[in-house]
mmCIF file of C-alpha atoms in Angstrom:
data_model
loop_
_atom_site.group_PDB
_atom_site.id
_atom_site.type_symbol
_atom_site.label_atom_id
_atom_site.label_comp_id
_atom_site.label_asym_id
_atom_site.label_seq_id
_atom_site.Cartn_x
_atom_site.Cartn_y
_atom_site.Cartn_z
ATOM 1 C CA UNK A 1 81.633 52.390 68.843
ATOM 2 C CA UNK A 2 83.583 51.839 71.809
ATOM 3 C CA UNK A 3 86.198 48.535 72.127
ATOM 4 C CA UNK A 4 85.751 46.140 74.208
ATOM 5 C CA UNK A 5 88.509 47.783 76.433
ATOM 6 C CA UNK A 6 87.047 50.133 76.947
ATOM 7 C CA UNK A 7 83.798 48.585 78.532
ATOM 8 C CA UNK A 8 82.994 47.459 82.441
ATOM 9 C CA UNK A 9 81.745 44.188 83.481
ATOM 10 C CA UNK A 10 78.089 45.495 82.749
ATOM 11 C CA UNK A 11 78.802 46.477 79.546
ATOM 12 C CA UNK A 12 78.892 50.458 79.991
ATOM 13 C CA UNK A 13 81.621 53.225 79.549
ATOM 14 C CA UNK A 14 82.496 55.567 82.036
ATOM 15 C CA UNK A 15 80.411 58.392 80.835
ATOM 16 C CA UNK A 16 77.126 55.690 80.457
ATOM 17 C CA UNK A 17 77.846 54.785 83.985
ATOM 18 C CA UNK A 18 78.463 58.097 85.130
ATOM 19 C CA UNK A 19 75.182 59.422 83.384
ATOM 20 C CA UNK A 20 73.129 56.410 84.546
ATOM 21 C CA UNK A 21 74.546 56.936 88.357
ATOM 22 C CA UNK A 22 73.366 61.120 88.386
ATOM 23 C CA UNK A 23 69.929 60.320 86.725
ATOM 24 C CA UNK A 24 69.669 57.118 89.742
ATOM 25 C CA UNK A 25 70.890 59.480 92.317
ATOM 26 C CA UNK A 26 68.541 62.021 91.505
ATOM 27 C CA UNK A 27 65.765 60.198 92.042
ATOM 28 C CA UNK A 28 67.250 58.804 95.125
ATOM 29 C CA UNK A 29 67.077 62.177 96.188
ATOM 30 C CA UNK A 30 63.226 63.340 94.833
ATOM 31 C CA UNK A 31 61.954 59.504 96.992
ATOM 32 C CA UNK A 32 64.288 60.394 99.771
ATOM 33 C CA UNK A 33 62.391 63.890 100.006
ATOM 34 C CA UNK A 34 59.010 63.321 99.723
ATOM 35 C CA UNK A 35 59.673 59.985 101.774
ATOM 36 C CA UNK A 36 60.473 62.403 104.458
ATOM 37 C CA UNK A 37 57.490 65.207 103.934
ATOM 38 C CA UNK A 38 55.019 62.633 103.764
ATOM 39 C CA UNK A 39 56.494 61.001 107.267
ATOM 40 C CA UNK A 40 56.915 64.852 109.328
ATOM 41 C CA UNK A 41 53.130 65.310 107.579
ATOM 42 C CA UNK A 42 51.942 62.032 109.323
ATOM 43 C CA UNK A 43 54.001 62.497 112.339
ATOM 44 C CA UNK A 44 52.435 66.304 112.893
ATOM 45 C CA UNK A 45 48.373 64.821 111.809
ATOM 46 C CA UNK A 46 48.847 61.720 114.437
ATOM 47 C CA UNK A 47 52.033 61.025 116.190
ATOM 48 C CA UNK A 48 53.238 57.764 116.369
ATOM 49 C CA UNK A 49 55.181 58.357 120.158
#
């Protein structure tokens, strides 16, 4: 168990918040991409301007 040193204000360790920031980031990246397809899809089926 880790000491209370070793802990950040929300109560993780460095590798917790390092794991918990590359699985967020990842899925930042999979909405990010089909957030994108699904706007160049509507764009090219009706364009907007």
């Amino acid at each position: 168990m880790s000491s209370k040193n070793d802990l950040s204000f929300t109560g993780l360790t460095d590798e917790q918040a390092q794991e918990l920031h590359s699985v967020y980031m990842s899925g930042l990246w999979l909405f990010s991409t089909v957030a994108i397809i699904a706007h160049v899809a509507t764009f090219i089926w009706r364009p907007w301007f």
